[in-house]
mmCIF file of C-alpha atoms and ligand atoms in Angstrom:
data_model
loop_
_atom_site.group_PDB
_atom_site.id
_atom_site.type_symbol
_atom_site.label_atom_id
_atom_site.label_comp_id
_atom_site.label_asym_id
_atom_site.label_seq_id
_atom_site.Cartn_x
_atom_site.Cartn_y
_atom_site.Cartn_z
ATOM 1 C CA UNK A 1494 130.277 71.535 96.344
ATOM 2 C CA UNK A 1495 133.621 73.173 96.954
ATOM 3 C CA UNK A 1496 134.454 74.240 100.364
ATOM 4 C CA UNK A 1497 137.914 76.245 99.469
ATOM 5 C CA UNK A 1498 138.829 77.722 102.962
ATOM 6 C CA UNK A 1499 138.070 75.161 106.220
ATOM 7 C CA UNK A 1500 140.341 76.664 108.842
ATOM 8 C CA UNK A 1501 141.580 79.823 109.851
ATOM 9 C CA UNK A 1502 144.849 78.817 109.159
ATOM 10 C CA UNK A 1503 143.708 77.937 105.563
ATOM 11 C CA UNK A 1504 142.647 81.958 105.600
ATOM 12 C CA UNK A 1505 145.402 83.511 106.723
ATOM 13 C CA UNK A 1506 147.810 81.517 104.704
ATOM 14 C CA UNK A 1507 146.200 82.318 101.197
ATOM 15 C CA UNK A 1508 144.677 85.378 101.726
ATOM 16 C CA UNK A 1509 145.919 89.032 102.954
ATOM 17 C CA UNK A 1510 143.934 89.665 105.925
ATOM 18 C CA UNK A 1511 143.415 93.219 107.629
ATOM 19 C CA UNK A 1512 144.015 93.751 111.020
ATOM 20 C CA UNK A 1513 141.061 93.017 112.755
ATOM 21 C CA UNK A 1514 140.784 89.811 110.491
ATOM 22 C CA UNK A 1515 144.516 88.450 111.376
ATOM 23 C CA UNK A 1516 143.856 89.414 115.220
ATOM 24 C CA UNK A 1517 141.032 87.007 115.060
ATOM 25 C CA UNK A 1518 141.849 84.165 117.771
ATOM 26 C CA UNK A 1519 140.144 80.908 117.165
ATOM 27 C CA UNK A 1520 138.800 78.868 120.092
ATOM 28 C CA UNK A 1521 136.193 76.228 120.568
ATOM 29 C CA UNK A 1522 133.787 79.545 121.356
ATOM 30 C CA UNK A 1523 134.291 80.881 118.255
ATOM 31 C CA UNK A 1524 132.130 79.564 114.989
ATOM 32 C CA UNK A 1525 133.937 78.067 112.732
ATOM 33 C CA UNK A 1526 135.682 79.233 109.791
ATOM 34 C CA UNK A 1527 134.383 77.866 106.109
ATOM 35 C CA UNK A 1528 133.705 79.443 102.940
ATOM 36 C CA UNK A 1529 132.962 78.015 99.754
ATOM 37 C CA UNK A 1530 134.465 78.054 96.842
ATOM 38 C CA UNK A 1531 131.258 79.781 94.834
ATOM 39 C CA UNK A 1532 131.169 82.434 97.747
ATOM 40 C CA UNK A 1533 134.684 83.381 97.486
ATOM 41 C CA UNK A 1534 134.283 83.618 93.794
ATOM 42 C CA UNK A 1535 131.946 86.416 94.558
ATOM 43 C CA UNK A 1536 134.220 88.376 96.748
ATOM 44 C CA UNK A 1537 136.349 91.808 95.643
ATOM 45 C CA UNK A 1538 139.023 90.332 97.724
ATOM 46 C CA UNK A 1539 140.968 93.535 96.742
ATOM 47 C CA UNK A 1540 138.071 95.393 99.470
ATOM 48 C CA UNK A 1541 138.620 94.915 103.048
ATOM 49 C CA UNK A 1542 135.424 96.276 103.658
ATOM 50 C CA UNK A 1543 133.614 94.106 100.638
ATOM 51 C CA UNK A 1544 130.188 93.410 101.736
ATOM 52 C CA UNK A 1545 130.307 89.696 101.395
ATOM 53 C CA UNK A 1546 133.512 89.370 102.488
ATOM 54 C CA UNK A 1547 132.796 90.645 106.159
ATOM 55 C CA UNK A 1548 129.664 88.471 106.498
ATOM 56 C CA UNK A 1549 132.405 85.123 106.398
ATOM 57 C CA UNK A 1550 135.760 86.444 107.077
ATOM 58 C CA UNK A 1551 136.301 86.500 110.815
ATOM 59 C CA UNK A 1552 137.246 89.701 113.018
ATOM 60 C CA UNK A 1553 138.825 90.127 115.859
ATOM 61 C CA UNK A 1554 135.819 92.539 117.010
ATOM 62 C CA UNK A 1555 133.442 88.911 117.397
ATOM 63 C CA UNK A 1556 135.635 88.823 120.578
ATOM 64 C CA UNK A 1557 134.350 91.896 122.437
ATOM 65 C CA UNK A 1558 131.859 91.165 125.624
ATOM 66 C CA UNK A 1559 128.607 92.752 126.044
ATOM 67 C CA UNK A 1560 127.160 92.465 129.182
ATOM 68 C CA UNK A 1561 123.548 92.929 127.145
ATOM 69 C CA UNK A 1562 124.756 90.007 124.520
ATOM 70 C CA UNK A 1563 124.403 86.343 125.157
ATOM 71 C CA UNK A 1564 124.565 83.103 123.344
ATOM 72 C CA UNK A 1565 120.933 82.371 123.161
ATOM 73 C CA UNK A 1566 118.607 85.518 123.550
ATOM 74 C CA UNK A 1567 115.781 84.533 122.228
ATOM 75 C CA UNK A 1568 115.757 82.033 124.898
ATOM 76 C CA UNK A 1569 115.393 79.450 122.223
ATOM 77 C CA UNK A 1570 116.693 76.417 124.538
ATOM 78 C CA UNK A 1571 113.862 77.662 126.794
ATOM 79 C CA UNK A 1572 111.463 76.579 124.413
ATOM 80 C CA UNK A 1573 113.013 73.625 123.395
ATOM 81 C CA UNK A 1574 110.833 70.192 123.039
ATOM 82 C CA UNK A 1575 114.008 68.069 122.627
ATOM 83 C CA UNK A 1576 117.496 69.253 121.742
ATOM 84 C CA UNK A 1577 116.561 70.105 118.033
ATOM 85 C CA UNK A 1578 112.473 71.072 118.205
ATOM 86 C CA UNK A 1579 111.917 74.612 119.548
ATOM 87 C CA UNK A 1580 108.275 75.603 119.760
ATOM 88 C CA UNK A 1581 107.837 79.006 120.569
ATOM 89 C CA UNK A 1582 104.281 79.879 118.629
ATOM 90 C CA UNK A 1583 101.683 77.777 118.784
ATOM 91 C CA UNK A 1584 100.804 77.372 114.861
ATOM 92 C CA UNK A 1585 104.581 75.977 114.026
ATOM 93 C CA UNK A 1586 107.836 74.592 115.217
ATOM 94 C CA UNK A 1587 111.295 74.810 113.922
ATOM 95 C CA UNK A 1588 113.341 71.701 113.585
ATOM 96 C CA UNK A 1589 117.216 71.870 113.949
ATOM 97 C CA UNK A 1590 118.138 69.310 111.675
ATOM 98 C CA UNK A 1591 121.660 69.865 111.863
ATOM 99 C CA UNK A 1592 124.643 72.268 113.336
ATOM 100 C CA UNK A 1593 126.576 71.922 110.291
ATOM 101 C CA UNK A 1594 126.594 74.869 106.841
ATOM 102 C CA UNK A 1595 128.906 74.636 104.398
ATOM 103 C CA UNK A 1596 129.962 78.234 104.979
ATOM 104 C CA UNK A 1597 129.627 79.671 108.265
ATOM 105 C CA UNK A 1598 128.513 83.519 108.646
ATOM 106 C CA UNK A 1599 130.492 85.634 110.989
ATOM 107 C CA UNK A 1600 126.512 87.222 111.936
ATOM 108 C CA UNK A 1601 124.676 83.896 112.899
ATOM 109 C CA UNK A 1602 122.324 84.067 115.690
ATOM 110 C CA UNK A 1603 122.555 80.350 116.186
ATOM 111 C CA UNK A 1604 126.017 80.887 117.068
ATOM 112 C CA UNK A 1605 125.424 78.434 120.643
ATOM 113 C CA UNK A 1606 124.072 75.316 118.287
ATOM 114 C CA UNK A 1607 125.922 75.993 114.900
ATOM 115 C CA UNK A 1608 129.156 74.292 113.964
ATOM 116 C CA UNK A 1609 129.501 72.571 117.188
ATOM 117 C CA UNK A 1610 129.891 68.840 115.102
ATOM 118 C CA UNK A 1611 126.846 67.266 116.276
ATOM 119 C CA UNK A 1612 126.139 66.407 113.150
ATOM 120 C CA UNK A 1613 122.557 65.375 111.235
ATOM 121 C CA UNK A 1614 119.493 64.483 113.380
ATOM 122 C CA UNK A 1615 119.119 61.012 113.831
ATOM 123 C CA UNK A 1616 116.120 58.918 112.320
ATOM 124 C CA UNK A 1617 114.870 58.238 116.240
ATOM 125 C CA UNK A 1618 115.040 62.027 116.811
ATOM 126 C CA UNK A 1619 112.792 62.609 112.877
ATOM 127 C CA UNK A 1620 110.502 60.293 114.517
ATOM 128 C CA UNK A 1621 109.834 62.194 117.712
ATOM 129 C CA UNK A 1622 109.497 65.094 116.341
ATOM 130 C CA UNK A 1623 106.823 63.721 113.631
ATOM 131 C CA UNK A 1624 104.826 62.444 116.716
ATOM 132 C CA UNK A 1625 105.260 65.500 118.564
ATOM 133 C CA UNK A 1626 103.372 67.173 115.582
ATOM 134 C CA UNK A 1627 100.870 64.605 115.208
ATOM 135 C CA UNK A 1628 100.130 65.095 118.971
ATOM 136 C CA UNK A 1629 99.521 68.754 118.297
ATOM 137 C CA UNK A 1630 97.356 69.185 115.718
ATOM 138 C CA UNK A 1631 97.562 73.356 116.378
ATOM 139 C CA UNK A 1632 100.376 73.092 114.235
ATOM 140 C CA UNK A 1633 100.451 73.594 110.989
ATOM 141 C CA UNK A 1634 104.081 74.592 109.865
ATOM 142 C CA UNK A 1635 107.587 73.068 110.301
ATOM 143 C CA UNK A 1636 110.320 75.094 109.387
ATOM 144 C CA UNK A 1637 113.078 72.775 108.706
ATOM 145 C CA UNK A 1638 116.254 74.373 109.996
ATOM 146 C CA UNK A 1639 119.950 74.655 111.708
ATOM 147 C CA UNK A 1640 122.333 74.986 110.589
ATOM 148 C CA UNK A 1641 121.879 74.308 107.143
ATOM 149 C CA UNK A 1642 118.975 71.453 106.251
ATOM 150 C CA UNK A 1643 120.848 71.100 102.614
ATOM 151 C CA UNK A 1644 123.488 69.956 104.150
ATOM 152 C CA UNK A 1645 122.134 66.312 104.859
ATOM 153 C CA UNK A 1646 121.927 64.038 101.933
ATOM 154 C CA UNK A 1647 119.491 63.014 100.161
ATOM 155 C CA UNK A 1648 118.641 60.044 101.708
ATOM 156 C CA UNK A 1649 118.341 61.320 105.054
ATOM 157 C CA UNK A 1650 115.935 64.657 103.704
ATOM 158 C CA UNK A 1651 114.305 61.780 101.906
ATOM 159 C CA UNK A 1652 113.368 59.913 104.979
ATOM 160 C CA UNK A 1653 112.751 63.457 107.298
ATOM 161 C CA UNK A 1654 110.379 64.660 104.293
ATOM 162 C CA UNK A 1655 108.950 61.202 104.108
ATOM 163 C CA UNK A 1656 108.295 60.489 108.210
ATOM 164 C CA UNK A 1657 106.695 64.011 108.662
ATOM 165 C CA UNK A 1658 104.489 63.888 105.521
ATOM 166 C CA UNK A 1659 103.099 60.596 106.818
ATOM 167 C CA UNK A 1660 102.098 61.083 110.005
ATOM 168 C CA UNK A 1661 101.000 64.930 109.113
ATOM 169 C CA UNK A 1662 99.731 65.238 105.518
ATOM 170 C CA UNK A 1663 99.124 68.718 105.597
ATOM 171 C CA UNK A 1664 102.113 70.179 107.463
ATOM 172 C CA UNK A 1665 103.344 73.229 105.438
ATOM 173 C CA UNK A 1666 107.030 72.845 105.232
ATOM 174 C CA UNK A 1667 109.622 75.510 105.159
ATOM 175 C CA UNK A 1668 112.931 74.647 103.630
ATOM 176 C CA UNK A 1669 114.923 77.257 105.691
ATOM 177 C CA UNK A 1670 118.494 76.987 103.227
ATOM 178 C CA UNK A 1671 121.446 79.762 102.603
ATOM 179 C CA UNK A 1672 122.831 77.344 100.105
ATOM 180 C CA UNK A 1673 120.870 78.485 96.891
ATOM 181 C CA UNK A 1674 123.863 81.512 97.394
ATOM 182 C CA UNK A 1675 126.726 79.758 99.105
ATOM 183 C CA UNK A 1676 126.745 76.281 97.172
ATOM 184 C CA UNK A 1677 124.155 76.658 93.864
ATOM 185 C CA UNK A 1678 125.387 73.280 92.956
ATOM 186 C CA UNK A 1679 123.944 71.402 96.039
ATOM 187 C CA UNK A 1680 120.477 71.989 94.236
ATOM 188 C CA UNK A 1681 120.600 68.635 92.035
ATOM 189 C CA UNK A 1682 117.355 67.729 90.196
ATOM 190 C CA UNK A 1683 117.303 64.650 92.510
ATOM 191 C CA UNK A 1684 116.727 66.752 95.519
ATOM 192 C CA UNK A 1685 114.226 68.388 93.874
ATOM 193 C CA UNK A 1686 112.329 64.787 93.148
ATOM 194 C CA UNK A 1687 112.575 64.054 96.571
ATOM 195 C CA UNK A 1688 110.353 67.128 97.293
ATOM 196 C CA UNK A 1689 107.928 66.097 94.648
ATOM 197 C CA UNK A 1690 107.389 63.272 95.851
ATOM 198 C CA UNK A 1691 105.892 64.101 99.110
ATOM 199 C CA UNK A 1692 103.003 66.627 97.926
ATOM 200 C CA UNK A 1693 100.467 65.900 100.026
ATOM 201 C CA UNK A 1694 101.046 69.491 101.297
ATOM 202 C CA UNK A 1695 102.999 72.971 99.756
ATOM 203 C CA UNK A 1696 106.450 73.528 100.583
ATOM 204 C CA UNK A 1697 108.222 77.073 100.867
ATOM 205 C CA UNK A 1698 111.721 77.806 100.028
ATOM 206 C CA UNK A 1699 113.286 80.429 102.470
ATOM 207 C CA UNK A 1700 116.492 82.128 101.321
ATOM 208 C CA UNK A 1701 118.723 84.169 103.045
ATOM 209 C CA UNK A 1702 120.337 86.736 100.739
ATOM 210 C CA UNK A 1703 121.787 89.797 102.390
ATOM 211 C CA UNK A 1704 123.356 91.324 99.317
ATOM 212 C CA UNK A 1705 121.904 92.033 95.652
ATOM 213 C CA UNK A 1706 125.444 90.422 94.665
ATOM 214 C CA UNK A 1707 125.009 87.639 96.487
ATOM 215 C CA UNK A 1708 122.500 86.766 93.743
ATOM 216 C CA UNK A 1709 124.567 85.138 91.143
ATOM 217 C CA UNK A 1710 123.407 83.498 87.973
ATOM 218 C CA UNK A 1711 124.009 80.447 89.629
ATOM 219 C CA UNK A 1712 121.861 81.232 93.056
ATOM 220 C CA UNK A 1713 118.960 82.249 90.740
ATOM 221 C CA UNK A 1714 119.170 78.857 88.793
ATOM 222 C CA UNK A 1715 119.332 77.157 91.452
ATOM 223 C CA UNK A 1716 115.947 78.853 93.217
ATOM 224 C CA UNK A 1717 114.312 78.445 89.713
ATOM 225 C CA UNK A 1718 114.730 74.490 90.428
ATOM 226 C CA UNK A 1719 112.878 74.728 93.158
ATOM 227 C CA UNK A 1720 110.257 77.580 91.531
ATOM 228 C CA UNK A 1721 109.860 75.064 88.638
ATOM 229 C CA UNK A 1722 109.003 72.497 90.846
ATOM 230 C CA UNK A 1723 105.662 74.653 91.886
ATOM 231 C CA UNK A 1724 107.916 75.562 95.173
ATOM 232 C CA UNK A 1725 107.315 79.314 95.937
ATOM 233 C CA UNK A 1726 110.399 81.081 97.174
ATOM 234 C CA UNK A 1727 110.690 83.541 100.201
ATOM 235 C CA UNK A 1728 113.717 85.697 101.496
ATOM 236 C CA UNK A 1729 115.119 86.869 104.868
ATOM 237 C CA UNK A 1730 117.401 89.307 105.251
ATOM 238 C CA UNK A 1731 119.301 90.369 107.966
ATOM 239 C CA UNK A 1732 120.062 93.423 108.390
ATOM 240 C CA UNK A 1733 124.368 94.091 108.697
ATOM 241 C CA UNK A 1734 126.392 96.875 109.019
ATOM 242 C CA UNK A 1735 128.570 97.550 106.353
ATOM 243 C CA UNK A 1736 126.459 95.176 104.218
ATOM 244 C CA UNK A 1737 122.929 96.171 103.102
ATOM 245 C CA UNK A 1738 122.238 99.337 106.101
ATOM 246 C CA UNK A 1739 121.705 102.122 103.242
ATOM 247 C CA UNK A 1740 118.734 103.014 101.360
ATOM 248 C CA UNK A 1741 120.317 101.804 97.962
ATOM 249 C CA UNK A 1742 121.679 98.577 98.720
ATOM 250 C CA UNK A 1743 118.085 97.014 100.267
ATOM 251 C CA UNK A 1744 116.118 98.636 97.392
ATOM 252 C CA UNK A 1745 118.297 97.352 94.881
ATOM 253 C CA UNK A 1746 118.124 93.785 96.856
ATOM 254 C CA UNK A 1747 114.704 93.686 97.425
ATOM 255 C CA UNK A 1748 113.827 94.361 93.868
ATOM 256 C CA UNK A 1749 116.244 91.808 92.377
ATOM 257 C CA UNK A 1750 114.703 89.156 95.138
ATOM 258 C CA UNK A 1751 111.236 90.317 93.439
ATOM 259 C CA UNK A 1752 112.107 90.146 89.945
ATOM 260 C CA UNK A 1753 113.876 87.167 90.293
ATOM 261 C CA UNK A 1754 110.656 85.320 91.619
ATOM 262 C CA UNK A 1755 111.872 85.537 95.371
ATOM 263 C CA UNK A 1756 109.141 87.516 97.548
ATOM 264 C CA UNK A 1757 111.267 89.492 100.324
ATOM 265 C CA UNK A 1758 109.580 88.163 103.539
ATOM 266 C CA UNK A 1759 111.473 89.397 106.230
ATOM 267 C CA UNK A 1760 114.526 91.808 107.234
ATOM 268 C CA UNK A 1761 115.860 90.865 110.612
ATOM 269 C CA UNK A 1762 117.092 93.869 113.332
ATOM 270 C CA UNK A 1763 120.788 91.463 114.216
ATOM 271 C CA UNK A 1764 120.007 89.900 117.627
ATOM 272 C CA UNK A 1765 121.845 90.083 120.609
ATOM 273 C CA UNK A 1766 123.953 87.387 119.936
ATOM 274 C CA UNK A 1767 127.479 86.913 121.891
ATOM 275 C CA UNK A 1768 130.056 88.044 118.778
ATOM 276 C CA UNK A 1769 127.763 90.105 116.536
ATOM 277 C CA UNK A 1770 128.014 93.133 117.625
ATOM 278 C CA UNK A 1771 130.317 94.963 115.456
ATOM 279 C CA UNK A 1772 127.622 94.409 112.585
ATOM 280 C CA UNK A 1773 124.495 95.316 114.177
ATOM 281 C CA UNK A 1774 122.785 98.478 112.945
ATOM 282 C CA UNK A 1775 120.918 100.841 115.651
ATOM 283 C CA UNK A 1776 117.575 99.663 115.541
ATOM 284 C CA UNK A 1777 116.286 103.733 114.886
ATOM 285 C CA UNK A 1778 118.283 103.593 111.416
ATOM 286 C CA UNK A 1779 116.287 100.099 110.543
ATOM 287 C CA UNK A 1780 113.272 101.805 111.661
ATOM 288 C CA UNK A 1781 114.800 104.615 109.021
ATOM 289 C CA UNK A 1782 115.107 101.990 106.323
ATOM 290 C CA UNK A 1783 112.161 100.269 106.431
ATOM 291 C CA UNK A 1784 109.917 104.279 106.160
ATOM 292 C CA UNK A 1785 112.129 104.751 103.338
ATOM 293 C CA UNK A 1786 111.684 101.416 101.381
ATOM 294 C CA UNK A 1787 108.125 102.308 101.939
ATOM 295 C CA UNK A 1788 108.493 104.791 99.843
ATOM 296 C CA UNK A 1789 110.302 103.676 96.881
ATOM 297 C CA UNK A 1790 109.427 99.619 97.502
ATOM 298 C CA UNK A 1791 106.296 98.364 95.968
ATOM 299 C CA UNK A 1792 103.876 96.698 97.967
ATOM 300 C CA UNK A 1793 105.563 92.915 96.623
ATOM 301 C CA UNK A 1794 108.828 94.015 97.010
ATOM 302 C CA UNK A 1795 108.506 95.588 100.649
ATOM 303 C CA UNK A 1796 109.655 92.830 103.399
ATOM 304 C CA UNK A 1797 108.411 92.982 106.745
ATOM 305 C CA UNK A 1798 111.034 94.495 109.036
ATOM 306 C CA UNK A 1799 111.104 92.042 112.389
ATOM 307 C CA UNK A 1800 112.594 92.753 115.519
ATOM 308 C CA UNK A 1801 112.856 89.013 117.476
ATOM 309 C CA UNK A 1802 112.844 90.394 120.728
ATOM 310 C CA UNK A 1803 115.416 89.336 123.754
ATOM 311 C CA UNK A 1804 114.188 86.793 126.214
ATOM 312 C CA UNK A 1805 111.981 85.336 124.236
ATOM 313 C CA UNK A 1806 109.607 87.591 123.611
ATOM 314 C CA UNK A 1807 109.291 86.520 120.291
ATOM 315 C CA UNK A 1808 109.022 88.652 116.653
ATOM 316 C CA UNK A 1809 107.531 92.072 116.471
ATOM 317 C CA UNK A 1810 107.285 94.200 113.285
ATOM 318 C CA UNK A 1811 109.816 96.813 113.341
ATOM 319 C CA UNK A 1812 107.792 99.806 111.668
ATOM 320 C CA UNK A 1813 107.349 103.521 111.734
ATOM 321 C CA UNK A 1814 103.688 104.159 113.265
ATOM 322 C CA UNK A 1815 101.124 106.258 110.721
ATOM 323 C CA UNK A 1816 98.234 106.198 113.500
ATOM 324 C CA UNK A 1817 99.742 109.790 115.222
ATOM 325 C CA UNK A 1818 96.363 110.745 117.529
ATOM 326 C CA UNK A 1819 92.692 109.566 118.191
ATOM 327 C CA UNK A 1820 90.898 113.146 119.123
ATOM 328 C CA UNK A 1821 87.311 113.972 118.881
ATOM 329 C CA UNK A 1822 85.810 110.618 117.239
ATOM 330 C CA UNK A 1823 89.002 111.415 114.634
ATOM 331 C CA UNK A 1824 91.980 109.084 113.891
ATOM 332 C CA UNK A 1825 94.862 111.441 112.708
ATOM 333 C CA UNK A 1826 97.081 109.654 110.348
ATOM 334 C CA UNK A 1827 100.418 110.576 108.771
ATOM 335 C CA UNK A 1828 100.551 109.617 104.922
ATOM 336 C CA UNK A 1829 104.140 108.389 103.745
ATOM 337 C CA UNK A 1830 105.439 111.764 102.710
ATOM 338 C CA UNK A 1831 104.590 113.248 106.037
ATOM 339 C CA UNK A 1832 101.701 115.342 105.775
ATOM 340 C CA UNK A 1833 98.765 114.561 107.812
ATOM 341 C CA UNK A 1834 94.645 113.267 107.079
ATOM 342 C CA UNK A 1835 92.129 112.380 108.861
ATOM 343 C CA UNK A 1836 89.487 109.602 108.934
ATOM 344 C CA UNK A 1837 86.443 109.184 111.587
ATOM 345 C CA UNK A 1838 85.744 106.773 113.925
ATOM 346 C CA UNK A 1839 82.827 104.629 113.465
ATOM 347 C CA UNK A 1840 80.589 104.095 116.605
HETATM 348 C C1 PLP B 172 110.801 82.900 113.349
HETATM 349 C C2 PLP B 172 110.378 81.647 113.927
HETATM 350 C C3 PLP B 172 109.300 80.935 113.372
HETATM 351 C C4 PLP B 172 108.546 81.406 112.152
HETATM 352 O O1 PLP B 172 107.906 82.616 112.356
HETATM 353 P P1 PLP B 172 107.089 83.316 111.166
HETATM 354 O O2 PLP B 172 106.800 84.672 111.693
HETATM 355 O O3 PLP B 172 105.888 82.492 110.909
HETATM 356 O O4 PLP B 172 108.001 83.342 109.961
HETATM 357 C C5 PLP B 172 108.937 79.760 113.991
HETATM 358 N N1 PLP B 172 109.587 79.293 115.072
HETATM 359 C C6 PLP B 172 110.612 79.960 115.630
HETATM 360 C C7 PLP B 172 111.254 79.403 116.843
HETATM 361 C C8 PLP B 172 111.059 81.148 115.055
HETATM 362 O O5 PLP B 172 112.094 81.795 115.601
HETATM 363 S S1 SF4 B 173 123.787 79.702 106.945
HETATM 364 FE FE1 SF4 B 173 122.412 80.284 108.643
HETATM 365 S S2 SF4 B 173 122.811 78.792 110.281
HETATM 366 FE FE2 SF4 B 173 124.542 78.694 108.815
HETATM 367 S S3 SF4 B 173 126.059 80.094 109.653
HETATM 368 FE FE3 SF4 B 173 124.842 81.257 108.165
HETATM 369 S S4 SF4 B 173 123.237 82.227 109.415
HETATM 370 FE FE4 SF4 B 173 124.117 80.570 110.681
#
């Protein structure tokens, strides 16, 4: 894996920033700057405004306040276990397994734990978190998270695989990864044998592709690994200004995902993270989006449009509503293309 920019410096000295881009100030508040080599190669670097290039080249606009922004709104330290298990719903935990990516995005809502150089979880802090599963048996899921999971080596996914599939046999695991589009070439055949080896229970693959370009011959060989391996893949999207907020882009995306094997799971309304705010999109235009990829989607292609809601509250479908009035014993309904029927209550 090639990481060709690691600095700002490194940016502004071999590329021709914008103005917003070269009034970007680094400090240790800011996320760090890295993009990959196979990233940059998918760039129009002659386009200020390229959709992939704003979701990794920096912007001065990350430094505006916001008195409703914060570093952690979904109040994710709040339901912390330890500093890297947060269990907010009863039926599954998330696992930070390390700050670290090998291309940091400009929109990350894990901007307070990412890049900060703590590093891989330790094998003390796999073991707690195995036992804290075992002592829950409510659980069922792990979503194995960060940061970027991929980034650890082998060894070390070998062992975290390993500890939690031994004391919890059936615990789904997610594989939470951007790399299948930022570095392809981090999906080796080994790493798939390391998942095959623990099959006591499914795993899921969960992407994050926010652009149909971001799909490159090389992302979709590198999710077929993992498809060929009997691992069904999932995507999450989140939704960006500038990037995928028009009707075209996200039908085109979602139908690539689909055809390509990946099932679009979720889009995300951005969060109120500290930074972000220049590409968040008005939640009432998501809400526009999702009615309209109802429309030309079909029913496999259509994500679920999720709102994680601010202190905590947790996810909530973000959705126009068909159910218009309950009258009379009558539910009136609107149908997609706006006209109206009826259907009776049943005492
Ligand atoms: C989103 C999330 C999950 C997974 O939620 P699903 O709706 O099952 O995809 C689990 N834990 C945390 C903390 C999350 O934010
Ligand atoms: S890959 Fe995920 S965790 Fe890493 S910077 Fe991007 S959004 Fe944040």
């Amino acid at each position: 894996m090639k990481i060709e920019i690691q600095s700002f410096k490194d940016l502004k000295n071999k590329y021709n920033l914008s103005e917003n881009e070269k009034a970007f100030k680094e400090s240790d508040k800011t996320l760090p700057i890295s993009i990959t080599s196979h990233f940059l190669s998918l760039i129009n670097l002659e386009d200020e405004n390229d959709p992939l290039r704003i979701q990794v080249f920096p912007s001065v606009l990350e430094e505006e306040e916001n008195e409703l922004e914060n570093i952690d709104p979904l109040e994710e330290i709040n339901n912390s276990k330890s500093s890297r298990l947060i269990h907010r719903y009863e039926s599954r935990v998330a696992l930070l397994t390390t700050d670290i990516c090998p291309m940091y995005c400009r929109h990350c809502f894990r901007r307070r734990f990412t890049g900060k150089m703590m590093g891989a979880i330790s094998n003390e802090e796999i073991c707690e978190a195995a036992d804290y599963i075992q002592k829950h048996p409510k659980i069922t899921e792990i979503l194995l998270t960060g940061g970027d999971v991929l980034t650890l080596s082998d060894s070390k996914i070998d062992f975290l695989v390993k500890t939690l599939r031994e004391k919890n046999p059936k615990l789904i695991i997610r594989i939470c990864t951007r790399m299948v589009v930022t570095a392809p070439s981090r999906i080796t055949n080994s790493l798939i044998d390391i998942f095959k080896k623990y099959n006591s229970a499914p795993f899921y693959l969960l992407t994050q592709v926010n652009h149909p370009r971001e799909l490159a011959p090389e992302a979709i060989e590198a999710v077929n690994k993992f498809l060929n391996a009997g691992i069904f893949a999932l995507n999450q999207t989140v939704m960006l200004k500038g990037v995928n907020d028009n009707y075209d882009t996200m039908e085109e995306l979602c139908n690539k995902l689909l055809f390509n094997r990946i099932k679009p799971y979720y889009v995300f309304q951005g969060d109120l993270v500290s930074g972000t705010a220049h590409l968040r999109v008005n939640v009432n235009k998501t809400i526009e989006i999702e009615r309209e990829m109802r429309k030309r989607l079909s029913g496999l292609a259509m994500p679920n449009f999720m709102l994680d809601l601010p202190k905590g509250g947790g996810k909530v479908p973000l959705s126009d509503c068909y159910l218009k009035s309950f009258e009379n014993n009558t539910y009136t309904f609107k149908t997609i293309d706006g006209q109206e029927r009826e259907y009776p209550h049943i005492t």
